[in-house]
mmCIF file with all atom_site columns, C-alpha atoms in Angstrom:
data_model
loop_
_atom_site.group_PDB
_atom_site.id
_atom_site.type_symbol
_atom_site.label_atom_id
_atom_site.label_alt_id
_atom_site.label_comp_id
_atom_site.label_asym_id
_atom_site.label_entity_id
_atom_site.label_seq_id
_atom_site.pdbx_PDB_ins_code
_atom_site.Cartn_x
_atom_site.Cartn_y
_atom_site.Cartn_z
_atom_site.occupancy
_atom_site.B_iso_or_equiv
_atom_site.pdbx_formal_charge
_atom_site.auth_seq_id
_atom_site.auth_comp_id
_atom_site.auth_asym_id
_atom_site.auth_atom_id
_atom_site.pdbx_PDB_model_num
ATOM 1   C CA . MET A 1 1   ? -31.718 14.526  23.136 1.00 32.00 ? 65  MET A CA 1
ATOM 2   C CA . GLU A 1 2   ? -33.527 14.190  19.780 1.00 32.00 ? 66  GLU A CA 1
ATOM 3   C CA . GLN A 1 3   ? -37.290 13.717  20.038 1.00 31.00 ? 67  GLN A CA 1
ATOM 4   C CA . GLU A 1 4   ? -39.490 11.826  17.591 1.00 31.00 ? 68  GLU A CA 1
ATOM 5   C CA . THR A 1 5   ? -40.332 15.092  15.857 1.00 28.00 ? 69  THR A CA 1
ATOM 6   C CA . ARG A 1 6   ? -36.694 15.459  14.823 1.00 32.00 ? 70  ARG A CA 1
ATOM 7   C CA . LEU A 1 7   ? -36.491 12.135  13.011 1.00 33.00 ? 71  LEU A CA 1
ATOM 8   C CA . GLU A 1 8   ? -37.485 13.789  9.748  1.00 36.00 ? 72  GLU A CA 1
ATOM 9   C CA . ALA A 1 9   ? -33.872 14.761  9.039  1.00 39.00 ? 73  ALA A CA 1
ATOM 10  C CA . THR A 1 10  ? -31.884 13.345  6.165  1.00 43.00 ? 74  THR A CA 1
ATOM 11  C CA . PRO A 1 11  ? -31.391 9.615   6.834  1.00 46.00 ? 75  PRO A CA 1
ATOM 12  C CA . GLY A 1 12  ? -28.413 8.956   9.082  1.00 45.00 ? 76  GLY A CA 1
ATOM 13  C CA . THR A 1 13  ? -27.748 12.582  10.021 1.00 44.00 ? 77  THR A CA 1
ATOM 14  C CA . VAL A 1 14  ? -29.404 12.596  13.434 1.00 47.00 ? 78  VAL A CA 1
ATOM 15  C CA . ARG A 1 15  ? -27.022 12.077  16.375 1.00 49.00 ? 79  ARG A CA 1
ATOM 16  C CA . PRO A 1 16  ? -29.262 10.157  18.771 1.00 51.00 ? 80  PRO A CA 1
ATOM 17  C CA . GLY A 1 17  ? -28.999 9.595   22.478 1.00 53.00 ? 81  GLY A CA 1
ATOM 18  C CA . GLY A 1 18  ? -30.897 7.562   25.087 1.00 71.00 ? 82  GLY A CA 1
ATOM 19  C CA . ARG A 1 19  ? -33.709 5.414   23.746 1.00 74.00 ? 83  ARG A CA 1
ATOM 20  C CA . THR A 1 20  ? -33.212 6.779   20.229 1.00 86.00 ? 84  THR A CA 1
ATOM 21  C CA . ALA A 1 21  ? -29.602 5.569   20.317 1.00 90.00 ? 85  ALA A CA 1
ATOM 22  C CA . LYS A 1 22  ? -30.783 2.087   21.321 1.00 93.00 ? 86  LYS A CA 1
ATOM 23  C CA . VAL A 1 23  ? -33.284 2.048   18.472 1.00 95.00 ? 87  VAL A CA 1
ATOM 24  C CA . ARG A 1 24  ? -30.601 3.100   16.009 1.00 95.00 ? 88  ARG A CA 1
ATOM 25  C CA . ALA A 1 25  ? -28.202 0.429   17.274 1.00 95.00 ? 89  ALA A CA 1
ATOM 26  C CA . ALA A 1 26  ? -30.877 -2.264  16.928 1.00 96.00 ? 90  ALA A CA 1
ATOM 27  C CA . VAL A 1 27  ? -31.850 -1.106  13.447 1.00 96.00 ? 91  VAL A CA 1
ATOM 28  C CA . LEU A 1 28  ? -28.253 -0.979  12.231 1.00 96.00 ? 92  LEU A CA 1
ATOM 29  C CA . ALA A 1 29  ? -27.556 -4.432  13.658 1.00 95.00 ? 93  ALA A CA 1
ATOM 30  C CA . ALA A 1 30  ? -30.618 -5.748  11.829 1.00 96.00 ? 94  ALA A CA 1
ATOM 31  C CA . THR A 1 31  ? -29.462 -3.995  8.649  1.00 95.00 ? 95  THR A CA 1
ATOM 32  C CA . GLN A 1 32  ? -26.085 -5.665  8.892  1.00 94.00 ? 96  GLN A CA 1
ATOM 33  C CA . GLU A 1 33  ? -27.724 -9.044  9.473  1.00 93.00 ? 97  GLU A CA 1
ATOM 34  C CA . ALA A 1 34  ? -29.913 -8.649  6.394  1.00 93.00 ? 98  ALA A CA 1
ATOM 35  C CA . LEU A 1 35  ? -26.911 -7.733  4.247  1.00 92.00 ? 99  LEU A CA 1
ATOM 36  C CA . VAL A 1 36  ? -24.975 -10.752 5.490  1.00 91.00 ? 100 VAL A CA 1
ATOM 37  C CA . ASP A 1 37  ? -27.882 -13.125 4.948  1.00 91.00 ? 101 ASP A CA 1
ATOM 38  C CA . GLY A 1 38  ? -29.104 -11.992 1.550  1.00 88.00 ? 102 GLY A CA 1
ATOM 39  C CA . GLY A 1 39  ? -27.322 -8.914  0.257  1.00 88.00 ? 103 GLY A CA 1
ATOM 40  C CA . PHE A 1 40  ? -28.827 -5.571  -0.618 1.00 88.00 ? 104 PHE A CA 1
ATOM 41  C CA . HIS A 1 41  ? -31.889 -7.068  -2.296 1.00 85.00 ? 105 HIS A CA 1
ATOM 42  C CA . ALA A 1 42  ? -32.859 -8.763  0.978  1.00 85.00 ? 106 ALA A CA 1
ATOM 43  C CA . LEU A 1 43  ? -32.752 -5.460  2.817  1.00 90.00 ? 107 LEU A CA 1
ATOM 44  C CA . THR A 1 44  ? -36.214 -3.989  3.384  1.00 92.00 ? 108 THR A CA 1
ATOM 45  C CA . PRO A 1 45  ? -37.414 -1.581  6.081  1.00 93.00 ? 109 PRO A CA 1
ATOM 46  C CA . ASP A 1 46  ? -40.140 -4.077  7.040  1.00 93.00 ? 110 ASP A CA 1
ATOM 47  C CA . ARG A 1 47  ? -37.625 -6.874  7.618  1.00 94.00 ? 111 ARG A CA 1
ATOM 48  C CA . VAL A 1 48  ? -35.262 -4.599  9.518  1.00 95.00 ? 112 VAL A CA 1
ATOM 49  C CA . ALA A 1 49  ? -38.081 -3.360  11.751 1.00 96.00 ? 113 ALA A CA 1
ATOM 50  C CA . ALA A 1 50  ? -39.173 -6.912  12.567 1.00 95.00 ? 114 ALA A CA 1
ATOM 51  C CA . VAL A 1 51  ? -35.649 -8.097  13.428 1.00 95.00 ? 115 VAL A CA 1
ATOM 52  C CA . ALA A 1 52  ? -34.841 -4.936  15.392 1.00 95.00 ? 116 ALA A CA 1
ATOM 53  C CA . GLY A 1 53  ? -38.094 -5.115  17.324 1.00 95.00 ? 117 GLY A CA 1
ATOM 54  C CA . VAL A 1 54  ? -39.159 -1.571  16.459 1.00 95.00 ? 118 VAL A CA 1
ATOM 55  C CA . GLY A 1 55  ? -42.154 -0.108  14.671 1.00 93.00 ? 119 GLY A CA 1
ATOM 56  C CA . LYS A 1 56  ? -42.142 -0.008  10.881 1.00 93.00 ? 120 LYS A CA 1
ATOM 57  C CA . THR A 1 57  ? -43.157 3.628   10.934 1.00 94.00 ? 121 THR A CA 1
ATOM 58  C CA . THR A 1 58  ? -40.007 4.491   12.904 1.00 93.00 ? 122 THR A CA 1
ATOM 59  C CA . VAL A 1 59  ? -37.777 2.854   10.309 1.00 95.00 ? 123 VAL A CA 1
ATOM 60  C CA . TYR A 1 60  ? -39.607 4.399   7.358  1.00 93.00 ? 124 TYR A CA 1
ATOM 61  C CA . ARG A 1 61  ? -39.695 7.836   8.962  1.00 93.00 ? 125 ARG A CA 1
ATOM 62  C CA . ARG A 1 62  ? -36.037 7.997   9.880  1.00 93.00 ? 126 ARG A CA 1
ATOM 63  C CA . TRP A 1 63  ? -34.272 5.881   7.223  1.00 92.00 ? 127 TRP A CA 1
ATOM 64  C CA . ARG A 1 64  ? -36.924 5.955   4.472  1.00 89.00 ? 128 ARG A CA 1
ATOM 65  C CA . SER A 1 65  ? -35.340 3.321   2.204  1.00 89.00 ? 129 SER A CA 1
ATOM 66  C CA . PRO A 1 66  ? -32.820 0.458   2.036  1.00 90.00 ? 130 PRO A CA 1
ATOM 67  C CA . ALA A 1 67  ? -30.258 2.947   0.728  1.00 88.00 ? 131 ALA A CA 1
ATOM 68  C CA . GLY A 1 68  ? -30.868 5.150   3.760  1.00 90.00 ? 132 GLY A CA 1
ATOM 69  C CA . LEU A 1 69  ? -30.221 2.184   6.042  1.00 92.00 ? 133 LEU A CA 1
ATOM 70  C CA . VAL A 1 70  ? -26.975 1.405   4.214  1.00 91.00 ? 134 VAL A CA 1
ATOM 71  C CA . ALA A 1 71  ? -25.875 5.034   4.413  1.00 88.00 ? 135 ALA A CA 1
ATOM 72  C CA . ASP A 1 72  ? -26.331 5.151   8.179  1.00 91.00 ? 136 ASP A CA 1
ATOM 73  C CA . LEU A 1 73  ? -24.701 1.753   8.654  1.00 92.00 ? 137 LEU A CA 1
ATOM 74  C CA . LEU A 1 74  ? -21.616 2.913   6.751  1.00 89.00 ? 138 LEU A CA 1
ATOM 75  C CA . ARG A 1 75  ? -21.519 6.127   8.750  1.00 86.00 ? 139 ARG A CA 1
ATOM 76  C CA . ASP A 1 76  ? -21.638 4.128   11.970 1.00 89.00 ? 140 ASP A CA 1
ATOM 77  C CA . MET A 1 77  ? -18.950 1.727   10.726 1.00 87.00 ? 141 MET A CA 1
ATOM 78  C CA . ALA A 1 78  ? -16.664 4.642   9.883  1.00 83.00 ? 142 ALA A CA 1
ATOM 79  C CA . GLU A 1 79  ? -17.178 6.091   13.351 1.00 82.00 ? 143 GLU A CA 1
ATOM 80  C CA . GLN A 1 80  ? -16.496 2.751   15.045 1.00 82.00 ? 144 GLN A CA 1
ATOM 81  C CA . SER A 1 81  ? -13.441 1.769   12.979 1.00 80.00 ? 145 SER A CA 1
ATOM 82  C CA . LEU A 1 82  ? -10.122 1.290   14.705 1.00 78.00 ? 146 LEU A CA 1
ATOM 83  C CA . PRO A 1 83  ? -7.951  4.410   14.891 1.00 83.00 ? 147 PRO A CA 1
ATOM 84  C CA . ALA A 1 84  ? -5.050  4.847   12.496 1.00 90.00 ? 148 ALA A CA 1
ATOM 85  C CA . ALA A 1 85  ? -1.765  3.275   13.516 1.00 91.00 ? 149 ALA A CA 1
ATOM 86  C CA . ASP A 1 86  ? 1.300   5.203   14.668 1.00 95.00 ? 150 ASP A CA 1
ATOM 87  C CA . THR A 1 87  ? 4.175   2.728   14.565 1.00 97.00 ? 151 THR A CA 1
ATOM 88  C CA . GLY A 1 88  ? 6.941   5.301   14.244 1.00 96.00 ? 152 GLY A CA 1
ATOM 89  C CA . SER A 1 89  ? 7.609   4.697   10.548 1.00 98.00 ? 153 SER A CA 1
ATOM 90  C CA . LEU A 1 90  ? 5.644   5.103   7.356  1.00 98.00 ? 154 LEU A CA 1
ATOM 91  C CA . GLU A 1 91  ? 6.432   1.535   6.375  1.00 98.00 ? 155 GLU A CA 1
ATOM 92  C CA . GLY A 1 92  ? 4.956   0.229   9.610  1.00 98.00 ? 156 GLY A CA 1
ATOM 93  C CA . ASP A 1 93  ? 1.878   2.429   9.315  1.00 98.00 ? 157 ASP A CA 1
ATOM 94  C CA . LEU A 1 94  ? 1.174   1.365   5.730  1.00 98.00 ? 158 LEU A CA 1
ATOM 95  C CA . ARG A 1 95  ? 1.577   -2.283  6.672  1.00 98.00 ? 159 ARG A CA 1
ATOM 96  C CA . ALA A 1 96  ? -0.893  -1.740  9.511  1.00 97.00 ? 160 ALA A CA 1
ATOM 97  C CA . ASN A 1 97  ? -3.326  -0.073  7.124  1.00 97.00 ? 161 ASN A CA 1
ATOM 98  C CA . ALA A 1 98  ? -3.087  -2.932  4.652  1.00 98.00 ? 162 ALA A CA 1
ATOM 99  C CA . ALA A 1 99  ? -3.552  -5.499  7.412  1.00 97.00 ? 163 ALA A CA 1
ATOM 100 C CA . LEU A 1 100 ? -6.641  -3.687  8.693  1.00 95.00 ? 164 LEU A CA 1
ATOM 101 C CA . VAL A 1 101 ? -8.213  -3.588  5.222  1.00 96.00 ? 165 VAL A CA 1
ATOM 102 C CA . ARG A 1 102 ? -7.397  -7.235  4.630  1.00 97.00 ? 166 ARG A CA 1
ATOM 103 C CA . ASP A 1 103 ? -8.717  -8.322  8.043  1.00 96.00 ? 167 ASP A CA 1
ATOM 104 C CA . THR A 1 104 ? -11.966 -6.415  7.465  1.00 93.00 ? 168 THR A CA 1
ATOM 105 C CA . LEU A 1 105 ? -12.580 -7.848  4.024  1.00 96.00 ? 169 LEU A CA 1
ATOM 106 C CA . THR A 1 106 ? -11.852 -11.415 5.116  1.00 97.00 ? 170 THR A CA 1
ATOM 107 C CA . ASP A 1 107 ? -13.902 -11.197 8.301  1.00 94.00 ? 171 ASP A CA 1
ATOM 108 C CA . PRO A 1 108 ? -16.755 -13.752 8.145  1.00 91.00 ? 172 PRO A CA 1
ATOM 109 C CA . ARG A 1 109 ? -19.315 -11.050 8.934  1.00 89.00 ? 173 ARG A CA 1
ATOM 110 C CA . MET A 1 110 ? -17.848 -7.812  7.616  1.00 91.00 ? 174 MET A CA 1
ATOM 111 C CA . GLY A 1 111 ? -16.726 -9.318  4.319  1.00 93.00 ? 175 GLY A CA 1
ATOM 112 C CA . PRO A 1 112 ? -20.288 -10.123 3.207  1.00 91.00 ? 176 PRO A CA 1
ATOM 113 C CA . VAL A 1 113 ? -21.459 -6.703  4.405  1.00 92.00 ? 177 VAL A CA 1
ATOM 114 C CA . PHE A 1 114 ? -18.904 -4.926  2.235  1.00 92.00 ? 178 PHE A CA 1
ATOM 115 C CA . ALA A 1 115 ? -19.640 -7.206  -0.702 1.00 91.00 ? 179 ALA A CA 1
ATOM 116 C CA . ALA A 1 116 ? -23.324 -6.337  -0.459 1.00 89.00 ? 180 ALA A CA 1
ATOM 117 C CA . VAL A 1 117 ? -22.636 -2.613  -0.143 1.00 90.00 ? 181 VAL A CA 1
ATOM 118 C CA . VAL A 1 118 ? -20.216 -2.578  -3.089 1.00 90.00 ? 182 VAL A CA 1
ATOM 119 C CA . ALA A 1 119 ? -22.790 -4.401  -5.205 1.00 86.00 ? 183 ALA A CA 1
ATOM 120 C CA . ALA A 1 120 ? -25.514 -1.970  -4.147 1.00 85.00 ? 184 ALA A CA 1
ATOM 121 C CA . ALA A 1 121 ? -23.307 1.025   -4.918 1.00 88.00 ? 185 ALA A CA 1
ATOM 122 C CA . ALA A 1 122 ? -23.015 -0.151  -8.508 1.00 87.00 ? 186 ALA A CA 1
ATOM 123 C CA . CYS A 1 123 ? -26.740 0.332   -9.081 1.00 84.00 ? 187 CYS A CA 1
ATOM 124 C CA . ASP A 1 124 ? -27.913 2.817   -6.429 1.00 86.00 ? 188 ASP A CA 1
ATOM 125 C CA . GLU A 1 125 ? -26.627 6.394   -6.356 1.00 89.00 ? 189 GLU A CA 1
ATOM 126 C CA . GLU A 1 126 ? -27.418 6.905   -2.681 1.00 85.00 ? 190 GLU A CA 1
ATOM 127 C CA . CYS A 1 127 ? -25.489 3.779   -1.748 1.00 87.00 ? 191 CYS A CA 1
ATOM 128 C CA . ALA A 1 128 ? -22.616 4.927   -3.931 1.00 91.00 ? 192 ALA A CA 1
ATOM 129 C CA . ASP A 1 129 ? -22.559 8.288   -2.151 1.00 89.00 ? 193 ASP A CA 1
ATOM 130 C CA . ALA A 1 130 ? -22.612 6.532   1.219  1.00 87.00 ? 194 ALA A CA 1
ATOM 131 C CA . LEU A 1 131 ? -19.729 4.273   0.242  1.00 91.00 ? 195 LEU A CA 1
ATOM 132 C CA . HIS A 1 132 ? -17.755 7.290   -0.985 1.00 92.00 ? 196 HIS A CA 1
ATOM 133 C CA . GLY A 1 133 ? -18.381 9.015   2.335  1.00 90.00 ? 197 GLY A CA 1
ATOM 134 C CA . PHE A 1 134 ? -17.215 5.977   4.282  1.00 91.00 ? 198 PHE A CA 1
ATOM 135 C CA . TYR A 1 135 ? -13.901 5.796   2.461  1.00 92.00 ? 199 TYR A CA 1
ATOM 136 C CA . ALA A 1 136 ? -13.407 9.552   2.534  1.00 93.00 ? 200 ALA A CA 1
ATOM 137 C CA . THR A 1 137 ? -13.698 9.369   6.325  1.00 91.00 ? 201 THR A CA 1
ATOM 138 C CA . ARG A 1 138 ? -11.262 6.489   6.632  1.00 92.00 ? 202 ARG A CA 1
ATOM 139 C CA . LEU A 1 139 ? -8.735  8.100   4.273  1.00 95.00 ? 203 LEU A CA 1
ATOM 140 C CA . ALA A 1 140 ? -8.890  11.330  6.260  1.00 94.00 ? 204 ALA A CA 1
ATOM 141 C CA . GLU A 1 141 ? -8.274  9.411   9.479  1.00 93.00 ? 205 GLU A CA 1
ATOM 142 C CA . TRP A 1 142 ? -5.195  7.674   8.050  1.00 96.00 ? 206 TRP A CA 1
ATOM 143 C CA . ALA A 1 143 ? -3.768  10.700  6.197  1.00 97.00 ? 207 ALA A CA 1
ATOM 144 C CA . PRO A 1 144 ? -1.790  11.880  9.273  1.00 97.00 ? 208 PRO A CA 1
ATOM 145 C CA . ALA A 1 145 ? 0.245   8.648   9.111  1.00 97.00 ? 209 ALA A CA 1
ATOM 146 C CA . VAL A 1 146 ? 1.536   9.642   5.675  1.00 98.00 ? 210 VAL A CA 1
ATOM 147 C CA . GLU A 1 147 ? 1.961   13.248  6.775  1.00 98.00 ? 211 GLU A CA 1
ATOM 148 C CA . ARG A 1 148 ? 4.202   12.083  9.604  1.00 97.00 ? 212 ARG A CA 1
ATOM 149 C CA . GLY A 1 149 ? 6.256   10.161  7.063  1.00 98.00 ? 213 GLY A CA 1
ATOM 150 C CA . LEU A 1 150 ? 6.568   13.341  5.034  1.00 98.00 ? 214 LEU A CA 1
ATOM 151 C CA . GLY A 1 151 ? 7.743   15.189  8.111  1.00 97.00 ? 215 GLY A CA 1
ATOM 152 C CA . ARG A 1 152 ? 10.406  12.543  8.754  1.00 97.00 ? 216 ARG A CA 1
ATOM 153 C CA . GLY A 1 153 ? 11.622  12.775  5.159  1.00 98.00 ? 217 GLY A CA 1
ATOM 154 C CA . GLU A 1 154 ? 10.651  9.192   4.323  1.00 98.00 ? 218 GLU A CA 1
ATOM 155 C CA . ILE A 1 155 ? 8.944   10.232  1.075  1.00 98.00 ? 219 ILE A CA 1
ATOM 156 C CA . PRO A 1 156 ? 9.354   13.260  -1.222 1.00 98.00 ? 220 PRO A CA 1
ATOM 157 C CA . ALA A 1 157 ? 7.840   16.626  -0.373 1.00 97.00 ? 221 ALA A CA 1
ATOM 158 C CA . GLY A 1 158 ? 4.568   17.235  -2.160 1.00 98.00 ? 222 GLY A CA 1
ATOM 159 C CA . THR A 1 159 ? 3.416   13.623  -1.923 1.00 98.00 ? 223 THR A CA 1
ATOM 160 C CA . ASP A 1 160 ? -0.376  13.336  -1.764 1.00 98.00 ? 224 ASP A CA 1
ATOM 161 C CA . PRO A 1 161 ? -1.177  11.331  1.395  1.00 98.00 ? 225 PRO A CA 1
ATOM 162 C CA . LEU A 1 162 ? -4.544  10.158  0.100  1.00 98.00 ? 226 LEU A CA 1
ATOM 163 C CA . GLU A 1 163 ? -3.041  8.781   -3.103 1.00 98.00 ? 227 GLU A CA 1
ATOM 164 C CA . VAL A 1 164 ? -0.536  6.767   -1.071 1.00 98.00 ? 228 VAL A CA 1
ATOM 165 C CA . LEU A 1 165 ? -3.341  5.261   0.994  1.00 98.00 ? 229 LEU A CA 1
ATOM 166 C CA . ARG A 1 166 ? -5.433  4.503   -2.089 1.00 98.00 ? 230 ARG A CA 1
ATOM 167 C CA . ALA A 1 167 ? -2.449  2.658   -3.552 1.00 98.00 ? 231 ALA A CA 1
ATOM 168 C CA . VAL A 1 168 ? -2.306  0.458   -0.457 1.00 98.00 ? 232 VAL A CA 1
ATOM 169 C CA . SER A 1 169 ? -5.944  -0.617  -0.498 1.00 97.00 ? 233 SER A CA 1
ATOM 170 C CA . ALA A 1 170 ? -6.629  -0.703  -4.250 1.00 97.00 ? 234 ALA A CA 1
ATOM 171 C CA . PRO A 1 171 ? -5.001  -4.123  -4.910 1.00 98.00 ? 235 PRO A CA 1
ATOM 172 C CA . LEU A 1 172 ? -6.866  -5.597  -1.960 1.00 98.00 ? 236 LEU A CA 1
ATOM 173 C CA . TYR A 1 173 ? -10.244 -4.335  -3.115 1.00 96.00 ? 237 TYR A CA 1
ATOM 174 C CA . TYR A 1 174 ? -9.505  -5.521  -6.640 1.00 96.00 ? 238 TYR A CA 1
ATOM 175 C CA . ARG A 1 175 ? -9.016  -9.067  -5.370 1.00 97.00 ? 239 ARG A CA 1
ATOM 176 C CA . PHE A 1 176 ? -12.062 -8.766  -3.126 1.00 96.00 ? 240 PHE A CA 1
ATOM 177 C CA . ALA A 1 177 ? -14.562 -7.263  -5.577 1.00 93.00 ? 241 ALA A CA 1
ATOM 178 C CA . VAL A 1 178 ? -13.267 -8.049  -9.070 1.00 94.00 ? 242 VAL A CA 1
ATOM 179 C CA . SER A 1 179 ? -10.936 -11.043 -9.377 1.00 96.00 ? 243 SER A CA 1
ATOM 180 C CA . HIS A 1 180 ? -12.103 -12.863 -6.202 1.00 95.00 ? 244 HIS A CA 1
ATOM 181 C CA . GLU A 1 181 ? -8.577  -14.094 -5.553 1.00 96.00 ? 245 GLU A CA 1
ATOM 182 C CA . PRO A 1 182 ? -7.478  -15.003 -2.026 1.00 95.00 ? 246 PRO A CA 1
ATOM 183 C CA . LEU A 1 183 ? -6.634  -12.130 0.304  1.00 96.00 ? 247 LEU A CA 1
ATOM 184 C CA . THR A 1 184 ? -3.677  -13.385 2.315  1.00 97.00 ? 248 THR A CA 1
ATOM 185 C CA . ALA A 1 185 ? -1.361  -11.688 4.784  1.00 97.00 ? 249 ALA A CA 1
ATOM 186 C CA . ASP A 1 186 ? 1.335   -11.771 2.084  1.00 97.00 ? 250 ASP A CA 1
ATOM 187 C CA . THR A 1 187 ? -1.025  -9.975  -0.286 1.00 97.00 ? 251 THR A CA 1
ATOM 188 C CA . ALA A 1 188 ? -1.463  -7.171  2.231  1.00 98.00 ? 252 ALA A CA 1
ATOM 189 C CA . GLU A 1 189 ? 2.296   -6.955  2.822  1.00 98.00 ? 253 GLU A CA 1
ATOM 190 C CA . ARG A 1 190 ? 2.978   -6.662  -0.910 1.00 98.00 ? 254 ARG A CA 1
ATOM 191 C CA . ALA A 1 191 ? 0.343   -3.965  -1.325 1.00 98.00 ? 255 ALA A CA 1
ATOM 192 C CA . ALA A 1 192 ? 1.925   -1.874  1.429  1.00 98.00 ? 256 ALA A CA 1
ATOM 193 C CA . SER A 1 193 ? 5.446   -2.419  0.099  1.00 98.00 ? 257 SER A CA 1
ATOM 194 C CA . ALA A 1 194 ? 4.449   -1.514  -3.460 1.00 98.00 ? 258 ALA A CA 1
ATOM 195 C CA . ALA A 1 195 ? 2.689   1.661   -2.327 1.00 98.00 ? 259 ALA A CA 1
ATOM 196 C CA . LEU A 1 196 ? 5.697   2.691   -0.250 1.00 98.00 ? 260 LEU A CA 1
ATOM 197 C CA . ALA A 1 197 ? 8.127   2.039   -3.104 1.00 98.00 ? 261 ALA A CA 1
ATOM 198 C CA . ALA A 1 198 ? 5.972   4.094   -5.462 1.00 98.00 ? 262 ALA A CA 1
ATOM 199 C CA . ALA A 1 199 ? 5.746   6.922   -2.939 1.00 98.00 ? 263 ALA A CA 1
ATOM 200 C CA . ARG A 1 200 ? 9.521   6.941   -2.406 1.00 98.00 ? 264 ARG A CA 1
ATOM 201 C CA . ALA A 1 201 ? 9.973   7.134   -6.183 1.00 98.00 ? 265 ALA A CA 1
ATOM 202 C CA . GLY A 1 202 ? 7.777   10.237  -6.324 1.00 98.00 ? 266 GLY A CA 1
ATOM 203 C CA . ALA A 1 203 ? 4.803   8.620   -8.018 1.00 98.00 ? 267 ALA A CA 1
ATOM 204 C CA . PHE A 1 204 ? 2.319   10.495  -5.852 1.00 98.00 ? 268 PHE A CA 1
ATOM 205 C CA . VAL A 1 205 ? 3.906   13.942  -5.882 1.00 98.00 ? 269 VAL A CA 1
ATOM 206 C CA . VAL A 1 206 ? 1.382   16.557  -6.980 1.00 94.00 ? 270 VAL A CA 1
#
């Protein structure tokens, strides 16, 4: 598919196949490992190349910087995320969404990855753009769940699906990134219930 001469594209935009796909998978796995072990400041192309077992020039040419590595990792994570639920009710779908967010943030490996990326996004514009893109993708994938609820008359016409989904995850990310309070199953249930109640009351009608 892509040849070496095509690796000059914007970091993370190449859709590789064959050997290039294996290189990308190894590099992204090494990127994730570096983020887990030491956060964004421990992430260097040299370290990633050594762990991935690829040439430094390959990493520098394709990803160019730590932010480029993070951007591609987030793109890959968005692509590999579990599909949105379809439980037959908006309440069930929002509970599933909250549980997925909570399970991701409390995962022993993914939690530290997200913590490192959130911290990096606060001081690096490219990382911030990558994080925005990740969540835009996930929101778009879950929006049909709210749209189905609209079609069933579970919430008022004109409700913004993305605002409903943001209301589900916002309390969970606040605990994760700001207050550092425990993220329990009950916390996720309350977040989903509160978002649903607000939606039913018309809080997200635009």
